[in-house]
CSV table of C-alpha atoms and ligand atoms in Angstrom, one decimal:
chain,number,residue,atom,x,y,z
A,136,MET,CA,-10.7,-16.5,-15.9
A,137,MET,CA,-9.9,-15.6,-19.6
A,138,ILE,CA,-9.1,-11.8,-19.6
A,139,ASP,CA,-10.4,-9.8,-22.3
A,140,PHE,CA,-8.2,-6.8,-22.8
A,141,SER,CA,-10.0,-4.9,-25.6
A,142,LEU,CA,-11.3,-2.1,-23.7
A,143,TYR,CA,-9.4,-1.4,-20.5
A,144,VAL,CA,-10.8,1.5,-18.5
A,145,ILE,CA,-8.9,3.0,-15.6
A,146,THR,CA,-10.4,5.1,-13.0
A,147,ASN,CA,-9.1,8.3,-11.6
A,148,ARG,CA,-11.0,10.4,-9.3
A,149,ASP,CA,-9.4,13.6,-10.3
A,150,LEU,CA,-10.7,13.5,-13.6
A,151,SER,CA,-14.4,12.5,-12.8
A,152,ARG,CA,-16.9,15.3,-13.2
A,153,ASN,CA,-19.1,15.4,-10.1
A,154,LYS,CA,-19.3,11.5,-10.2
A,155,THR,CA,-17.8,9.2,-7.7
A,156,ILE,CA,-15.7,6.4,-9.0
A,157,ILE,CA,-18.2,3.9,-8.3
A,158,GLU,CA,-20.6,5.8,-10.4
A,159,VAL,CA,-18.2,5.9,-13.1
A,160,VAL,CA,-17.4,2.3,-13.2
A,161,GLU,CA,-21.1,1.4,-13.3
A,162,GLU,CA,-21.2,3.6,-16.4
A,163,VAL,CA,-18.4,2.3,-18.3
A,164,ILE,CA,-19.3,-1.5,-17.6
A,165,GLN,CA,-22.7,-0.6,-19.1
A,166,GLY,CA,-20.8,0.9,-21.8
A,167,GLY,CA,-18.7,-2.2,-22.7
A,168,ALA,CA,-15.5,-2.1,-20.7
A,169,THR,CA,-14.0,-5.4,-20.6
A,170,ILE,CA,-11.7,-4.8,-17.5
A,171,ILE,CA,-11.3,-2.1,-14.9
A,172,GLN,CA,-8.3,-0.8,-13.2
A,173,ILE,CA,-8.6,1.5,-10.1
A,174,ARG,CA,-5.9,4.1,-10.1
A,175,GLU,CA,-6.2,6.3,-7.3
A,176,LYS,CA,-3.1,7.9,-5.6
A,177,ASN,CA,-2.8,9.4,-2.0
A,178,LEU,CA,-6.0,8.0,-0.9
A,179,PRO,CA,-5.6,6.8,2.7
A,180,THR,CA,-5.4,2.8,2.6
A,181,ARG,CA,-9.0,2.5,4.3
A,182,ILE,CA,-10.7,4.6,1.9
A,183,PHE,CA,-9.2,3.0,-1.0
A,184,PHE,CA,-10.0,-0.6,0.3
A,185,GLU,CA,-13.6,0.4,0.8
A,186,ASN,CA,-14.0,1.8,-2.8
A,187,ALA,CA,-12.0,-1.3,-4.1
A,188,GLN,CA,-14.4,-3.7,-2.4
A,189,THR,CA,-17.7,-2.0,-3.6
A,190,ILE,CA,-16.2,-1.9,-7.3
A,191,GLY,CA,-15.2,-5.4,-6.8
A,192,LYS,CA,-18.7,-6.4,-5.9
A,193,ILE,CA,-20.0,-4.5,-9.2
A,194,THR,CA,-17.3,-6.1,-11.3
A,195,LYS,CA,-17.9,-9.5,-10.0
A,196,LYS,CA,-21.3,-9.2,-10.8
A,197,ALA,CA,-20.6,-8.1,-14.2
A,198,GLY,CA,-18.1,-10.9,-14.9
A,199,ILE,CA,-15.5,-8.1,-15.5
A,200,PRO,CA,-11.8,-8.5,-14.1
A,201,LEU,CA,-10.7,-5.9,-11.7
A,202,ILE,CA,-7.1,-4.9,-11.4
A,203,ILE,CA,-5.7,-2.5,-8.8
A,204,ASN,CA,-3.0,0.1,-9.6
A,205,ASP,CA,0.1,-0.3,-7.1
A,206,ARG,CA,-1.5,-1.7,-4.1
A,207,LEU,CA,-1.0,-5.2,-3.7
A,208,ASP,CA,-2.4,-5.4,-0.3
A,209,ILE,CA,-5.8,-4.2,-1.4
A,210,ALA,CA,-5.6,-6.3,-4.3
A,211,LEU,CA,-5.2,-9.1,-2.3
A,212,ALA,CA,-7.7,-7.7,0.6
A,213,VAL,CA,-10.5,-7.1,-1.9
A,214,ASP,CA,-9.7,-10.5,-3.7
A,215,ALA,CA,-9.3,-8.4,-7.1
A,216,ASN,CA,-8.1,-10.3,-10.1
A,217,GLY,CA,-5.0,-8.6,-10.4
A,218,VAL,CA,-2.7,-5.7,-9.6
A,219,HIS,CA,-0.9,-3.4,-12.0
A,220,LEU,CA,2.7,-2.3,-11.2
A,221,GLY,CA,5.3,0.3,-12.5
A,222,ASP,CA,8.7,1.5,-11.9
A,223,GLU,CA,7.6,3.4,-8.7
A,224,ASP,CA,5.6,0.4,-7.4
A,225,LEU,CA,6.9,-2.9,-5.6
A,226,PRO,CA,9.4,-4.7,-8.1
A,227,LEU,CA,7.5,-7.5,-10.1
A,228,LYS,CA,9.5,-10.3,-8.6
A,229,TYR,CA,8.6,-9.5,-5.0
A,230,ALA,CA,4.9,-8.9,-5.9
A,231,ARG,CA,5.1,-12.2,-7.6
A,232,LYS,CA,6.5,-14.1,-4.8
A,233,VAL,CA,3.7,-12.6,-2.4
A,234,ALA,CA,1.0,-13.2,-4.8
A,235,PRO,CA,1.7,-16.4,-7.0
A,236,HIS,CA,-1.8,-16.6,-8.5
A,237,LEU,CA,-2.6,-12.9,-9.0
A,238,ILE,CA,-2.8,-11.4,-12.5
A,239,ILE,CA,0.1,-9.0,-12.5
A,240,GLY,CA,0.5,-6.2,-15.0
A,241,TYR,CA,3.6,-4.2,-15.6
A,242,SER,CA,4.2,-0.8,-17.4
A,243,ALA,CA,6.8,-0.7,-20.1
A,244,GLY,CA,8.1,1.9,-22.6
A,245,SER,CA,10.7,0.1,-24.6
A,246,ILE,CA,11.3,-3.4,-25.9
A,247,CYS,CA,13.9,-4.0,-23.1
A,248,GLU,CA,11.6,-3.1,-20.3
A,249,ALA,CA,9.1,-5.2,-21.9
A,250,ARG,CA,11.4,-8.4,-22.0
A,251,LYS,CA,12.5,-7.9,-18.5
A,252,ALA,CA,8.9,-7.6,-17.2
A,253,GLU,CA,7.9,-10.7,-19.2
A,254,GLU,CA,11.0,-12.3,-17.8
A,255,ASP,CA,10.1,-11.5,-14.1
A,256,GLY,CA,6.8,-13.0,-14.5
A,257,ALA,CA,4.5,-10.2,-15.7
A,258,ASP,CA,1.1,-11.7,-17.2
A,259,TYR,CA,0.5,-8.8,-19.3
A,260,LEU,CA,1.9,-5.4,-20.1
A,261,GLY,CA,0.7,-1.8,-20.2
A,262,VAL,CA,2.9,-0.2,-23.0
A,263,GLY,CA,3.1,3.5,-23.6
A,264,SER,CA,2.8,6.3,-23.5
A,265,VAL,CA,1.8,5.9,-27.1
A,266,PHE,CA,0.6,9.3,-27.4
A,267,SER,CA,1.4,12.4,-25.3
A,268,THR,CA,-0.9,12.7,-22.3
A,269,LYS,CA,-1.6,15.0,-19.4
A,270,THR,CA,-2.6,12.0,-17.4
A,271,LYS,CA,0.2,10.6,-15.3
A,272,ILE,CA,0.4,6.9,-16.1
A,273,ASP,CA,3.9,5.9,-15.2
A,274,ALA,CA,4.6,5.8,-18.9
A,275,GLY,CA,7.3,8.4,-19.8
A,276,GLU,CA,7.6,9.9,-23.3
A,277,ALA,CA,5.3,9.3,-26.1
A,278,ILE,CA,6.8,6.2,-28.3
A,279,GLY,CA,4.3,6.4,-31.1
A,280,ALA,CA,2.2,3.6,-33.0
A,281,LYS,CA,5.3,2.0,-34.6
A,282,LYS,CA,7.2,1.4,-31.5
A,283,LEU,CA,4.3,0.1,-30.0
A,284,GLU,CA,4.0,-2.6,-32.7
A,285,GLU,CA,7.6,-3.4,-32.2
A,286,ILE,CA,7.2,-4.1,-28.4
A,287,LYS,CA,4.2,-6.0,-29.1
A,288,ARG,CA,6.1,-8.4,-31.2
A,289,ALA,CA,9.0,-8.6,-29.0
A,290,VAL,CA,7.0,-10.2,-26.2
A,291,SER,CA,4.5,-13.1,-26.0
A,292,ILE,CA,2.3,-12.1,-23.0
A,293,PRO,CA,-0.7,-9.7,-23.7
A,294,VAL,CA,0.0,-6.0,-24.6
A,295,VAL,CA,-2.5,-3.2,-23.6
A,296,ALA,CA,-1.7,0.1,-25.4
A,297,ILE,CA,-1.8,3.1,-23.1
A,298,GLY,CA,-1.6,6.8,-23.2
A,299,GLY,CA,-3.5,9.7,-25.0
A,300,ILE,CA,-5.7,7.0,-26.9
A,301,THR,CA,-8.9,8.7,-28.6
A,302,LEU,CA,-11.3,7.7,-31.0
A,303,VAL,CA,-9.3,9.6,-33.7
A,304,ASN,CA,-6.1,7.5,-33.2
A,305,LEU,CA,-7.6,4.4,-32.5
A,306,PRO,CA,-7.2,3.0,-35.9
A,307,GLU,CA,-3.4,3.1,-35.9
A,308,VAL,CA,-3.3,1.9,-32.2
A,309,ILE,CA,-5.5,-1.4,-33.0
A,310,GLN,CA,-3.6,-2.0,-36.4
A,311,SER,CA,-0.3,-2.3,-34.3
A,312,GLY,CA,-1.8,-5.7,-33.1
A,313,VAL,CA,-2.3,-4.9,-29.5
A,314,ASP,CA,-4.5,-6.8,-27.2
A,315,GLY,CA,-6.3,-4.0,-26.0
A,316,VAL,CA,-6.3,-0.3,-25.3
A,317,ALA,CA,-6.2,1.5,-22.0
A,318,VAL,CA,-8.0,4.5,-21.5
A,319,VAL,CA,-8.3,7.2,-18.8
A,320,SER,CA,-9.2,10.7,-19.6
A,321,SER,CA,-11.1,10.2,-22.9
A,322,ILE,CA,-13.6,8.1,-20.9
A,323,ILE,CA,-13.4,9.1,-17.2
A,324,GLY,CA,-13.3,12.8,-18.1
A,325,ALA,CA,-16.2,12.8,-20.7
A,326,GLU,CA,-19.2,14.5,-20.0
A,327,SER,CA,-20.9,10.8,-20.4
A,328,PRO,CA,-18.5,8.0,-19.3
A,329,PHE,CA,-21.2,5.6,-20.6
A,330,GLN,CA,-21.4,7.0,-24.2
A,331,ALA,CA,-17.6,7.5,-24.3
A,332,THR,CA,-17.3,3.9,-23.5
A,333,LYS,CA,-19.8,2.8,-25.9
A,334,LYS,CA,-17.9,4.8,-28.8
A,335,PHE,CA,-14.6,3.1,-28.0
A,336,ARG,CA,-16.0,-0.2,-27.7
A,337,PHE,CA,-17.8,-0.1,-30.8
A,338,THR,CA,-15.0,1.4,-32.8
A,339,ILE,CA,-12.3,-1.4,-31.3
A,340,ASP,CA,-14.9,-4.1,-32.6
A,341,TYR,CA,-15.3,-2.5,-35.9
A,342,LEU,CA,-11.8,-2.0,-36.6
A,343,ARG,CA,-11.0,-5.6,-35.4
A,344,LYS,CA,-13.2,-7.0,-38.0
A,345,GLY,CA,-11.1,-5.4,-40.5
A,346,LYS,CA,-13.8,-3.4,-42.1
A,347,ILE,CA,-11.5,-0.4,-42.2
A,348,CYS,CA,-8.6,-1.7,-44.4
B,1162,MET,CA,9.9,-15.6,17.1
B,1163,MET,CA,9.3,-14.4,20.7
B,1164,ILE,CA,8.6,-10.5,20.5
B,1165,ASP,CA,9.8,-8.2,23.3
B,1166,PHE,CA,7.9,-5.3,23.0
B,1167,SER,CA,9.6,-3.5,25.8
B,1168,LEU,CA,11.0,-0.6,23.6
B,1169,TYR,CA,9.3,-0.1,20.4
B,1170,VAL,CA,10.8,2.5,18.4
B,1171,ILE,CA,8.8,3.9,15.4
B,1172,THR,CA,10.7,5.6,12.5
B,1173,ASN,CA,9.5,8.9,10.9
B,1174,ARG,CA,11.8,10.8,8.3
B,1175,ASP,CA,10.1,14.0,8.9
B,1176,LEU,CA,11.4,13.9,12.5
B,1177,SER,CA,14.9,12.8,11.9
B,1178,ARG,CA,17.6,15.5,11.9
B,1179,ASN,CA,19.8,15.1,8.8
B,1180,LYS,CA,19.9,11.3,9.5
B,1181,THR,CA,18.5,8.9,6.9
B,1182,ILE,CA,15.7,6.4,8.3
B,1183,ILE,CA,18.6,3.7,7.8
B,1184,GLU,CA,21.0,5.7,10.0
B,1185,VAL,CA,18.5,6.1,12.7
B,1186,VAL,CA,17.4,2.5,12.7
B,1187,GLU,CA,21.1,1.4,13.1
B,1188,GLU,CA,21.4,3.7,16.1
B,1189,VAL,CA,18.2,2.9,18.0
B,1190,ILE,CA,19.3,-0.8,17.6
B,1191,GLN,CA,22.6,-0.3,19.0
B,1192,GLY,CA,20.6,1.6,21.6
B,1193,GLY,CA,18.6,-1.0,22.8
B,1194,ALA,CA,15.5,-0.7,20.8
B,1195,THR,CA,13.8,-4.4,21.2
B,1196,ILE,CA,11.4,-3.8,18.1
B,1197,ILE,CA,11.2,-1.4,15.3
B,1198,GLN,CA,8.1,-0.2,13.5
B,1199,ILE,CA,8.7,1.6,10.0
B,1200,ARG,CA,6.0,4.3,9.7
B,1201,GLU,CA,6.6,6.4,6.6
B,1202,LYS,CA,3.5,8.2,5.1
B,1203,ASN,CA,3.2,9.4,1.3
B,1204,LEU,CA,6.4,7.8,0.0
B,1205,PRO,CA,6.3,6.1,-3.3
B,1206,THR,CA,5.8,2.3,-3.0
B,1207,ARG,CA,9.1,1.5,-4.4
B,1208,ILE,CA,11.1,4.1,-2.3
B,1209,PHE,CA,9.2,2.7,0.9
B,1210,PHE,CA,9.9,-0.8,-0.2
B,1211,GLU,CA,13.9,-0.5,-0.8
B,1212,ASN,CA,14.1,1.3,2.8
B,1213,ALA,CA,12.3,-1.5,4.4
B,1214,GLN,CA,14.2,-4.0,2.5
B,1215,THR,CA,17.6,-2.5,3.6
B,1216,ILE,CA,16.0,-2.0,7.3
B,1217,GLY,CA,15.0,-5.5,7.2
B,1218,LYS,CA,18.5,-6.8,6.7
B,1219,ILE,CA,19.7,-4.8,9.6
B,1220,THR,CA,16.9,-5.9,11.9
B,1221,LYS,CA,17.2,-9.7,10.9
B,1222,LYS,CA,21.1,-9.6,11.5
B,1223,ALA,CA,20.5,-7.7,14.6
B,1224,GLY,CA,17.4,-10.4,15.6
B,1225,ILE,CA,14.9,-7.5,16.1
B,1226,PRO,CA,11.7,-8.0,15.0
B,1227,LEU,CA,10.3,-5.4,12.1
B,1228,ILE,CA,7.1,-4.1,11.7
B,1229,ILE,CA,5.6,-2.0,9.0
B,1230,ASN,CA,2.9,0.4,9.5
B,1231,ASP,CA,-0.1,0.4,7.2
B,1232,ARG,CA,1.5,-1.3,4.2
B,1233,LEU,CA,0.7,-5.0,4.3
B,1234,ASP,CA,1.9,-5.3,0.7
B,1235,ILE,CA,5.4,-4.0,1.7
B,1236,ALA,CA,5.5,-6.0,5.0
B,1237,LEU,CA,5.0,-9.2,2.9
B,1238,ALA,CA,7.2,-8.2,0.1
B,1239,VAL,CA,10.2,-7.5,2.3
B,1240,ASP,CA,9.3,-10.4,4.7
B,1241,ALA,CA,8.8,-8.4,7.7
B,1242,ASN,CA,7.7,-9.8,10.9
B,1243,GLY,CA,4.5,-7.7,11.1
B,1244,VAL,CA,2.4,-4.9,10.1
B,1245,HIS,CA,0.7,-2.4,12.3
B,1246,LEU,CA,-2.8,-1.1,11.3
B,1247,GLY,CA,-5.1,1.3,12.3
B,1248,ASP,CA,-8.6,2.8,11.4
B,1249,GLU,CA,-7.4,4.6,8.3
B,1250,ASP,CA,-5.6,1.3,7.1
B,1251,LEU,CA,-6.7,-2.2,6.0
B,1252,PRO,CA,-9.4,-3.4,8.4
B,1253,LEU,CA,-7.9,-6.1,10.6
B,1254,LYS,CA,-10.1,-9.1,9.5
B,1255,TYR,CA,-9.2,-8.6,6.0
B,1256,ALA,CA,-5.3,-8.1,6.7
B,1257,ARG,CA,-5.5,-11.4,8.6
B,1258,LYS,CA,-7.2,-13.1,5.8
B,1259,VAL,CA,-4.5,-12.3,3.4
B,1260,ALA,CA,-1.5,-12.8,5.9
B,1261,PRO,CA,-2.5,-15.6,8.4
B,1262,HIS,CA,0.8,-15.9,9.9
B,1263,LEU,CA,2.1,-12.1,10.1
B,1264,ILE,CA,2.1,-10.4,13.4
B,1265,ILE,CA,-0.5,-8.0,13.1
B,1266,GLY,CA,-0.8,-5.0,15.6
B,1267,TYR,CA,-3.8,-2.5,15.8
B,1268,SER,CA,-4.2,0.8,17.3
B,1269,ALA,CA,-6.9,1.4,20.1
B,1270,GLY,CA,-7.7,4.3,22.3
B,1271,SER,CA,-10.7,2.6,24.2
B,1272,ILE,CA,-11.5,-0.6,26.0
B,1273,CYS,CA,-14.1,-1.1,23.3
B,1274,GLU,CA,-11.6,-0.8,20.5
B,1275,ALA,CA,-9.1,-2.9,22.2
B,1276,ARG,CA,-11.5,-5.9,22.6
B,1277,LYS,CA,-12.8,-5.3,19.1
B,1278,ALA,CA,-9.3,-5.6,17.8
B,1279,GLU,CA,-8.6,-8.7,20.1
B,1280,GLU,CA,-11.6,-10.4,18.6
B,1281,ASP,CA,-10.5,-9.5,15.2
B,1282,GLY,CA,-7.3,-11.3,15.6
B,1283,ALA,CA,-5.0,-8.7,16.5
B,1284,ASP,CA,-1.5,-10.0,17.9
B,1285,TYR,CA,-0.9,-6.9,20.0
B,1286,LEU,CA,-2.1,-3.4,20.5
B,1287,GLY,CA,-0.7,0.1,20.4
B,1288,VAL,CA,-2.7,2.0,23.2
B,1289,GLY,CA,-2.9,5.9,23.1
B,1290,SER,CA,-2.2,8.3,22.9
B,1291,VAL,CA,-1.4,8.1,26.6
B,1292,PHE,CA,-0.4,11.9,26.6
B,1293,SER,CA,-0.6,14.4,24.2
B,1294,THR,CA,1.7,14.5,21.3
B,1295,LYS,CA,2.3,16.3,18.0
B,1296,THR,CA,3.2,13.2,16.3
B,1297,LYS,CA,0.2,12.0,14.2
B,1298,ILE,CA,-0.1,8.3,15.6
B,1299,ASP,CA,-3.7,7.3,14.4
B,1300,ALA,CA,-4.4,7.6,18.1
B,1301,GLY,CA,-6.8,10.5,18.8
B,1302,GLU,CA,-7.0,12.3,22.2
B,1303,ALA,CA,-4.7,11.6,25.0
B,1304,ILE,CA,-6.1,8.9,27.4
B,1305,GLY,CA,-3.7,9.1,30.4
B,1306,ALA,CA,-2.2,6.5,32.5
B,1307,LYS,CA,-5.1,5.1,34.5
B,1308,LYS,CA,-7.1,4.6,31.1
B,1309,LEU,CA,-4.1,2.9,29.6
B,1310,GLU,CA,-4.2,0.5,32.8
B,1311,GLU,CA,-7.8,-0.2,32.3
B,1312,ILE,CA,-7.5,-1.2,28.6
B,1313,LYS,CA,-4.2,-3.4,29.6
B,1314,ARG,CA,-6.6,-5.3,32.2
B,1315,ALA,CA,-9.3,-5.7,29.4
B,1316,VAL,CA,-7.5,-7.8,27.0
B,1317,SER,CA,-5.3,-10.9,27.0
B,1318,ILE,CA,-2.8,-9.9,24.2
B,1319,PRO,CA,0.2,-7.8,24.8
B,1320,VAL,CA,-0.2,-3.9,24.9
B,1321,VAL,CA,2.2,-1.3,23.8
B,1322,ALA,CA,1.8,2.1,25.2
B,1323,ILE,CA,2.2,5.1,22.7
B,1324,GLY,CA,1.9,9.0,22.7
B,1325,GLY,CA,3.8,11.6,24.1
B,1326,ILE,CA,6.1,9.3,26.3
B,1327,THR,CA,9.1,10.6,27.8
B,1328,LEU,CA,11.7,9.7,30.4
B,1329,VAL,CA,9.7,11.8,32.8
B,1330,ASN,CA,6.5,10.1,32.4
B,1331,LEU,CA,8.1,6.7,31.8
B,1332,PRO,CA,7.4,5.6,35.6
B,1333,GLU,CA,3.6,5.7,35.4
B,1334,VAL,CA,3.5,4.1,32.1
B,1335,ILE,CA,5.5,1.2,33.2
B,1336,GLN,CA,3.5,0.8,36.4
B,1337,SER,CA,0.2,0.4,34.1
B,1338,GLY,CA,1.5,-3.0,33.5
B,1339,VAL,CA,2.0,-2.6,29.7
B,1340,ASP,CA,4.1,-4.8,27.8
B,1341,GLY,CA,6.1,-2.0,26.3
B,1342,VAL,CA,6.3,1.6,25.2
B,1343,ALA,CA,6.3,2.9,21.8
B,1344,VAL,CA,8.6,5.9,21.1
B,1345,VAL,CA,8.7,8.3,17.9
B,1346,SER,CA,9.7,11.9,18.7
B,1347,SER,CA,11.9,11.8,21.9
B,1348,ILE,CA,14.3,9.2,20.2
B,1349,ILE,CA,14.0,9.8,16.4
B,1350,GLY,CA,13.9,13.5,17.0
B,1351,ALA,CA,16.7,13.3,19.5
B,1352,GLU,CA,20.1,14.9,18.9
B,1353,SER,CA,21.5,11.5,19.5
B,1354,PRO,CA,18.9,8.6,18.8
B,1355,PHE,CA,21.4,6.1,20.1
B,1356,GLN,CA,21.8,8.0,23.7
B,1357,ALA,CA,17.9,8.7,23.8
B,1358,THR,CA,17.5,5.0,23.1
B,1359,LYS,CA,19.7,3.9,25.7
B,1360,LYS,CA,18.5,6.0,28.3
B,1361,PHE,CA,14.9,4.8,27.5
B,1362,ARG,CA,16.2,1.0,27.6
B,1363,PHE,CA,18.1,1.8,31.0
B,1364,THR,CA,15.0,3.4,32.8
B,1365,ILE,CA,12.4,0.7,31.4
B,1366,ASP,CA,14.8,-2.2,32.7
B,1367,TYR,CA,15.4,-0.3,36.0
B,1368,LEU,CA,11.4,0.2,36.4
B,1369,ARG,CA,10.6,-3.1,35.8
B,1370,LYS,CA,12.7,-4.4,38.5
B,1371,GLY,CA,10.5,-2.5,40.8
B,1372,LYS,CA,13.6,-0.5,42.2
B,1373,ILE,CA,11.5,2.6,42.0
B,1374,CYS,CA,8.6,1.6,44.2
C,1893,LIG,NI1,-1.5,5.0,4.2
């Protein structure tokens, strides 16, 4: 499966307004998300599994890859496309050993961390936080768009920018040359996740065509 | 590896008196535990992984099997011997599919649940709670020694009795014909887990020789 990282939407039940994660996922797929990550902390394993299984059916039908945050066991059990890890999760090398063929993403906030993750077998990187954010994304201090560009240049695997990305700062993020942008609160916490996704997707596509320069 | 379920000790950091889970594991192995389960809820994955990895080295050296509660990913990453699941964890069938060769234990509290788990591919059962207990063990109401015996007879896989087992009620548990007893608080919460394990082990061995009848 070729992965389109352009608009990487991350779920978080705490940010959803009276909507289940499943309803939100359906909306963001309709709106043009190219990849979905389920990031739900402190759910009992069975509940996380059941949600992931339901979402997996939706993403499969839509032809959209599904990534599970942290829980390699759930990723494998629901046959998700990948797992996203950070420094509080399983070490990359061990996850790779357990799951040789799974897509494994890793969070990085510096050139050093990015290169280490690439060496350890990451398939892509989540780099940030680009801007400051209240959403906990295992991403530390805000690094800014310039640093993001440096990290993107320092590795050869795809880079997804994450952290505080909005329609306003999207141009400088896209111009850094990253392969995609990860969005949590600006989409999941929006009144209409569908409309928010549509706007992000439209703006990304527009910026990529270079029409803004 | 042949598994001796006789004295199945389950760790729980909340019950340990000023000792790390690693120290407790070393003590209970010295005292005669025949199998260890790490059951730690709400730890970040990385911390759980690191503890499990350290304990895995200790159990391997001692020739004692290591079972991880709930977290199949950690069991696989640290190359533990098995995983123990219950109704809040991954469904047995899915775990079996992910890990065809791992020992998988499952919690059951009735003949029906026990037979279902056996059908779904469990390698052994944790049956209980036999007696009432304050330790949460995914085991529901106390079933008593008579029901335990009925469940043991209803399946052909090994049965480990769990829940509120003490030196006082150990005779009726052993006489039910189970393959082993799982102990949490009576050992982990003891002033000396080493001494407590030694007493349990001695009593189990003694009762099994039939000398009490
Ligand atoms: Ni759990």
